[in-house]
């Protein structure tokens, strides 16, 4: 077993493996998509898969990167940290992607992003809205505007609809990084708007029964309820609030921004106000094309999570095109390209379905316009987001 040749062989193998620097970029160019295709978070992830696939189809039909197509490599993150870490590791070391769009949840990003950052692989968060995401590292950026930019808009809109609102109840999922970040902004904005936060109630993203929280809310006689959670928990919470008699307005955070929630709260979703980082009516040429293509295929307006995932893929492709002009992508060393791609994407300007965008020095998105929508249910399963602003 201890034959000297074996040691020599292992050494050779080791040096081949560590010669990561000799690795070229594959053709078609692999871009990793690490989103939740299973678990509760797949209520958002499914929309992200659709958006990313549309970008792949659309951008390849227009020549890909200087004539070389891109190829999306999907690794399911599921809904937890371990799933995201595993997906990232596979994309980085096995699939040799040039960059990663993902993960779905901020809760996952805080665990998985540092792995990509250490490996010098650029990450574009397509939906991570918690504070502190781009600050994880130099290789971490996002196309999803943070809670600070989004959440206040929904509260201001609620006050326009009902200027008499004085007393509010706030509820949030305490085991989720984005929900705790978002509720902080909601609570601060409520105070800034001179609202009285009468009660703050916590729950878990895995909860199904909200009797305790709803009872506390009803006891305060509030005119507005503000919810930060994921889709399944928030959907059930809204349903129970209404069933037990709450009649006032409801503002929901980013986790309520998916029609996947409609079958959960059914008719009770009606009237919920949700701020948006995307509008199907956004007037850019890029959005006209995206929205038309999406509508032709899915017979409805594209949702925010699909538009953001599309944008993530597009930003990578646009940045790759610039690098391809300097040296054909196939001639780049993979590690060098990943580093150059990160630098390039941060300095570029992009015309996307979200409008014109760029990045600040941390890698946070600089976006021009935000919107607010209100849910309108047609029946117990189907509804739409009607844009108010
Ligand atoms: N914005 C969320 C987050 O950052 C993800 C999608 S909505 C729950 O975790």
XYZ file of C-alpha atoms and ligand atoms in Angstrom:
398
model
C 0.000 0.000 0.000
C 2.856 2.317 0.790
C 4.490 1.877 -2.567
C 6.524 5.006 -3.431
C 4.817 5.154 -6.818
C 1.499 5.631 -5.043
C 2.800 8.744 -3.347
C 4.143 10.047 -6.619
C 0.797 9.390 -8.250
C -1.133 11.123 -5.479
C 1.230 14.064 -5.719
C 0.655 14.252 -9.463
C -3.072 14.068 -8.951
C -2.936 16.741 -6.280
C -0.936 19.091 -8.440
C -3.315 18.561 -11.353
C -6.247 19.387 -9.082
C -4.577 22.445 -7.644
C -3.767 23.633 -11.144
C -7.123 25.357 -11.090
C -5.354 28.201 -12.807
C -4.931 26.060 -15.942
C -8.697 25.606 -16.280
C -10.191 27.246 -19.347
C -13.749 28.529 -19.620
C -16.113 25.974 -21.152
C -18.165 26.652 -24.259
C -21.116 27.250 -24.086
C -20.237 29.584 -21.200
C -21.600 28.122 -17.936
C -23.476 30.510 -15.595
C -24.722 29.031 -12.314
C -28.288 29.433 -11.103
C -28.583 28.496 -7.438
C -32.193 29.057 -6.390
C -34.834 27.162 -4.424
C -36.429 24.698 -6.826
C -37.846 22.691 -3.910
C -39.056 23.526 -0.358
C -41.312 26.396 0.738
C -38.888 28.898 -0.798
C -39.596 27.376 -4.219
C -42.726 29.565 -4.254
C -40.228 32.299 -5.198
C -37.625 30.017 -6.808
C -39.950 28.757 -9.517
C -40.457 32.303 -10.749
C -36.692 32.807 -10.691
C -36.101 29.693 -12.805
C -38.558 30.985 -15.397
C -36.895 34.417 -15.492
C -33.408 32.976 -15.821
C -34.457 30.575 -18.584
C -36.110 33.387 -20.528
C -32.869 35.364 -20.330
C -30.858 32.378 -21.574
C -33.191 31.866 -24.514
C -33.482 35.541 -25.362
C -29.792 36.437 -25.006
C -28.580 33.355 -26.892
C -30.987 34.136 -29.734
C -29.194 37.489 -29.964
C -25.726 36.010 -30.291
C -24.908 35.128 -26.675
C -21.444 36.471 -25.851
C -19.797 37.454 -29.148
C -21.272 34.422 -30.908
C -20.683 31.941 -28.059
C -23.887 30.849 -26.304
C -24.281 30.786 -22.537
C -25.562 27.727 -20.728
C -27.335 27.985 -17.390
C -26.329 25.314 -14.871
C -29.039 24.811 -12.239
C -28.277 23.578 -8.721
C -31.285 23.430 -6.409
C -30.531 25.215 -3.115
C -33.758 24.065 -1.481
C -34.815 26.456 1.301
C -32.044 26.201 3.875
C -28.411 27.140 4.417
C -26.992 23.638 3.864
C -28.756 23.361 0.505
C -27.378 26.706 -0.647
C -23.828 25.867 0.475
C -23.973 22.541 -1.370
C -25.318 24.159 -4.555
C -22.645 26.864 -4.476
C -19.849 24.323 -3.937
C -21.022 22.226 -6.881
C -21.288 25.233 -9.173
C -17.867 26.550 -8.188
C -15.800 23.347 -8.184
C -17.686 20.845 -10.335
C -19.599 22.886 -12.896
C -16.859 25.527 -13.239
C -19.313 28.359 -13.724
C -18.082 31.892 -14.420
C -20.506 33.371 -11.872
C -23.613 32.550 -9.826
C -27.108 34.034 -9.751
C -28.538 33.101 -6.329
C -29.506 32.133 -3.715
C -33.221 32.841 -3.158
C -33.202 33.791 0.537
C -30.958 36.232 2.392
C -30.909 33.649 5.183
C -29.113 31.348 2.720
C -26.924 34.094 1.261
C -25.306 34.861 4.605
C -24.063 31.234 4.689
C -23.346 30.453 1.035
C -22.031 33.764 -0.312
C -18.828 33.716 1.781
C -17.871 30.460 0.026
C -18.087 32.080 -3.402
C -16.371 35.186 -2.098
C -13.391 33.182 -0.826
C -13.216 31.314 -4.160
C -13.340 34.657 -6.024
C -16.490 33.732 -7.912
C -18.892 36.629 -8.591
C -22.396 36.279 -7.134
C -25.454 38.313 -8.139
C -28.258 38.016 -5.598
C -31.540 37.958 -7.543
C -33.867 38.414 -4.556
C -31.774 38.936 -1.389
C -33.124 42.125 0.131
C -31.801 42.037 3.719
C -29.397 44.732 4.836
C -25.730 43.743 4.596
C -25.780 41.342 1.633
C -23.335 43.167 -0.709
C -21.105 43.833 2.299
C -20.502 40.067 2.682
C -17.558 40.458 0.339
C -16.023 41.981 -2.768
C -17.522 39.269 -5.012
C -21.095 39.690 -3.760
C -23.521 42.050 -5.514
C -27.258 42.050 -6.016
C -29.926 43.120 -8.491
C -32.623 43.063 -5.778
C -33.055 46.471 -4.184
C -32.768 46.316 -0.385
C -35.574 46.570 2.186
C -34.484 50.144 2.908
C -35.430 51.199 -0.645
C -38.596 49.116 -0.945
C -40.472 48.688 2.330
C -41.230 52.372 3.124
C -43.098 52.773 -0.193
C -45.815 50.327 0.824
C -46.497 52.131 4.119
C -46.722 55.520 2.421
C -49.180 54.072 -0.075
C -51.311 52.590 2.737
C -51.531 56.062 4.289
C -52.663 57.500 0.971
C -55.464 54.961 0.799
C -56.439 55.568 4.416
C -55.002 58.813 5.851
C -56.721 58.074 9.171
C -54.366 55.213 10.030
C -52.866 55.818 13.473
C -52.383 52.491 15.206
C -50.501 49.608 13.598
C -49.542 46.030 14.401
C -46.291 44.571 13.100
C -45.659 40.838 12.647
C -42.513 39.103 11.436
C -40.801 35.736 11.054
C -38.048 35.811 13.644
C -36.125 32.842 12.184
C -35.553 34.494 8.796
C -32.794 37.032 8.109
C -34.687 39.004 5.486
C -37.895 39.188 7.565
C -36.074 40.495 10.630
C -34.243 43.036 8.462
C -37.436 44.139 6.728
C -39.472 44.485 9.908
C -36.784 46.811 11.295
C -37.346 49.120 8.328
C -41.150 48.836 8.577
C -41.071 49.688 12.284
C -38.711 52.613 11.791
C -40.787 53.972 8.883
C -43.988 53.636 10.950
C -42.404 55.728 13.701
C -41.112 58.274 11.180
C -44.661 58.579 9.856
C -45.932 59.213 13.418
C -47.801 55.941 13.590
C -48.261 54.174 16.887
C -46.813 50.645 16.756
C -49.265 49.083 19.221
C -47.890 45.547 19.095
C -45.004 43.605 17.559
C -45.694 39.893 17.149
C -43.178 37.199 16.177
C -43.689 33.907 14.403
C -41.665 31.198 12.619
C -41.604 30.607 8.865
C -42.653 27.012 9.666
C -45.743 28.056 11.674
C -49.256 27.224 10.476
C -51.317 28.358 13.442
C -51.325 32.074 14.220
C -54.137 32.221 16.780
C -51.914 33.746 19.465
C -50.591 36.507 17.224
C -53.976 37.273 15.653
C -55.634 37.483 19.081
C -52.999 39.980 20.208
C -53.505 42.074 17.050
C -57.304 42.095 17.396
C -56.946 43.132 21.041
C -55.191 46.346 19.983
C -57.856 47.511 17.553
C -55.316 48.616 14.934
C -56.031 50.163 11.512
C -53.044 48.605 9.747
C -51.218 45.278 9.934
C -47.686 44.965 8.541
C -46.274 41.510 7.797
C -42.720 40.341 7.068
C -42.409 36.628 6.376
C -42.169 34.089 3.572
C -45.098 33.060 1.349
C -46.600 30.051 3.115
C -46.517 31.464 6.639
C -47.657 34.938 5.551
C -50.471 33.483 3.440
C -51.816 31.508 6.382
C -51.400 34.445 8.733
C -53.444 36.728 6.456
C -56.141 34.106 6.120
C -56.440 33.687 9.897
C -56.408 37.454 10.495
C -59.391 37.863 8.175
C -61.226 34.764 9.385
C -60.990 35.995 12.972
C -62.366 39.381 11.991
C -59.587 41.839 11.139
C -61.043 44.369 8.679
C -58.284 46.988 8.201
C -55.556 47.338 5.600
C -52.644 44.893 5.378
C -49.171 45.742 4.104
C -47.032 42.776 3.142
C -43.288 42.700 2.550
C -41.237 41.117 -0.198
C -42.258 37.604 0.871
C -45.840 38.363 -0.141
C -44.800 39.412 -3.615
C -45.727 36.234 -5.436
C -48.932 34.896 -6.915
C -47.818 31.518 -5.517
C -49.289 32.811 -2.259
C -52.805 33.146 -3.727
C -53.867 29.518 -3.293
C -52.752 29.740 0.370
C -54.762 32.772 1.488
C -57.317 32.578 -1.331
C -59.911 35.341 -1.333
C -58.393 36.704 1.907
C -55.328 37.924 -0.053
C -57.580 40.570 -1.589
C -56.466 44.131 -0.834
C -52.980 43.343 0.529
C -50.511 46.115 -0.390
C -47.029 45.056 -1.534
C -44.149 47.280 -2.665
C -42.447 46.294 -5.908
C -38.972 46.618 -7.409
C -40.387 45.882 -10.855
C -43.401 46.899 -12.896
C -44.590 45.080 -16.031
C -45.328 48.535 -17.465
C -41.732 49.756 -16.979
C -41.131 51.637 -20.200
C -37.599 50.515 -21.130
C -37.126 48.710 -24.439
C -35.519 45.831 -22.520
C -38.674 45.441 -20.452
C -41.028 45.708 -23.403
C -39.252 42.702 -24.944
C -39.056 40.752 -21.695
C -42.678 41.404 -20.713
C -43.936 40.543 -24.206
C -41.999 37.282 -24.297
C -43.129 36.354 -20.771
C -46.756 37.179 -21.503
C -46.756 35.230 -24.761
C -45.584 32.144 -22.895
C -47.373 32.406 -19.529
C -50.502 34.462 -20.386
C -49.954 36.883 -17.510
C -47.723 39.793 -16.519
C -44.228 38.846 -15.381
C -43.667 38.886 -11.608
C -40.834 40.734 -9.856
C -38.828 37.601 -8.999
C -38.745 36.512 -12.667
C -37.709 40.002 -13.816
C -34.905 40.167 -11.246
C -33.550 36.698 -12.135
C -33.643 37.633 -15.827
C -31.733 40.798 -14.955
C -29.076 38.842 -13.021
C -28.329 36.660 -16.062
C -28.353 39.686 -18.348
C -25.849 41.592 -16.210
C -23.428 38.654 -16.383
C -23.865 38.391 -20.158
C -23.447 42.140 -20.745
C -20.273 42.185 -18.628
C -18.940 39.051 -20.385
C -19.467 40.761 -23.747
C -17.158 43.607 -22.717
C -14.467 41.132 -21.635
C -14.925 39.095 -24.819
C -13.946 42.181 -26.831
C -10.628 42.244 -25.011
C -9.956 38.512 -25.346
C -12.329 35.755 -26.511
C -13.938 34.158 -23.449
C -12.783 30.661 -24.513
C -9.155 31.845 -24.280
C -9.492 33.091 -20.699
C -8.241 31.166 -17.739
C -11.318 30.480 -15.576
C -9.999 32.014 -12.337
C -8.776 35.109 -14.168
C -12.108 35.483 -15.926
C -14.079 35.223 -12.668
C -11.985 38.026 -11.173
C -12.249 40.199 -14.297
C -15.981 39.502 -14.587
C -16.556 40.718 -11.042
C -14.640 43.945 -11.721
C -16.407 44.516 -15.018
C -19.931 43.914 -13.760
C -19.440 46.440 -10.968
C -18.414 49.259 -13.324
C -20.965 48.589 -16.071
C -24.307 50.247 -16.806
C -27.182 48.019 -17.840
C -30.448 48.455 -19.696
C -32.658 45.815 -18.141
C -36.314 44.963 -17.491
C -35.869 46.734 -14.122
C -34.852 49.877 -16.044
C -31.366 51.398 -16.246
C -29.171 50.118 -13.476
C -25.631 50.119 -12.144
C -23.925 49.168 -8.878
C -22.536 51.198 -5.997
C -19.059 50.574 -4.591
C -20.327 47.744 -2.363
C -22.122 45.973 -5.193
C -25.600 47.108 -4.211
C -27.992 47.863 -7.049
C -28.553 51.482 -8.074
C -32.070 51.481 -9.502
C -34.254 54.373 -10.636
C -37.887 53.516 -9.914
C -39.994 51.601 -7.414
C -43.686 50.779 -7.351
C -46.527 49.611 -5.137
C -49.241 47.113 -6.020
C -52.396 45.821 -4.374
C -53.620 42.260 -4.663
C -56.941 41.813 -6.429
C -58.400 38.298 -6.204
C -60.684 37.034 -8.987
C -61.672 33.861 -7.191
C -60.225 31.709 -4.415
C -57.059 30.795 -6.339
C -56.446 33.410 -9.005
C -55.632 37.047 -8.692
C -53.324 39.818 -9.861
C -51.111 42.541 -8.513
C -52.764 45.816 -9.526
C -50.203 48.626 -9.686
C -51.141 51.756 -7.706
C -47.923 53.659 -8.270
N -36.330 38.966 -0.218
C -36.195 37.675 0.413
C -34.871 37.534 1.097
O -34.031 38.382 0.958
C -36.348 36.548 -0.548
C -37.549 36.528 -1.377
S -39.052 36.978 -0.635
C -39.131 36.065 0.793
O -34.663 36.572 1.781
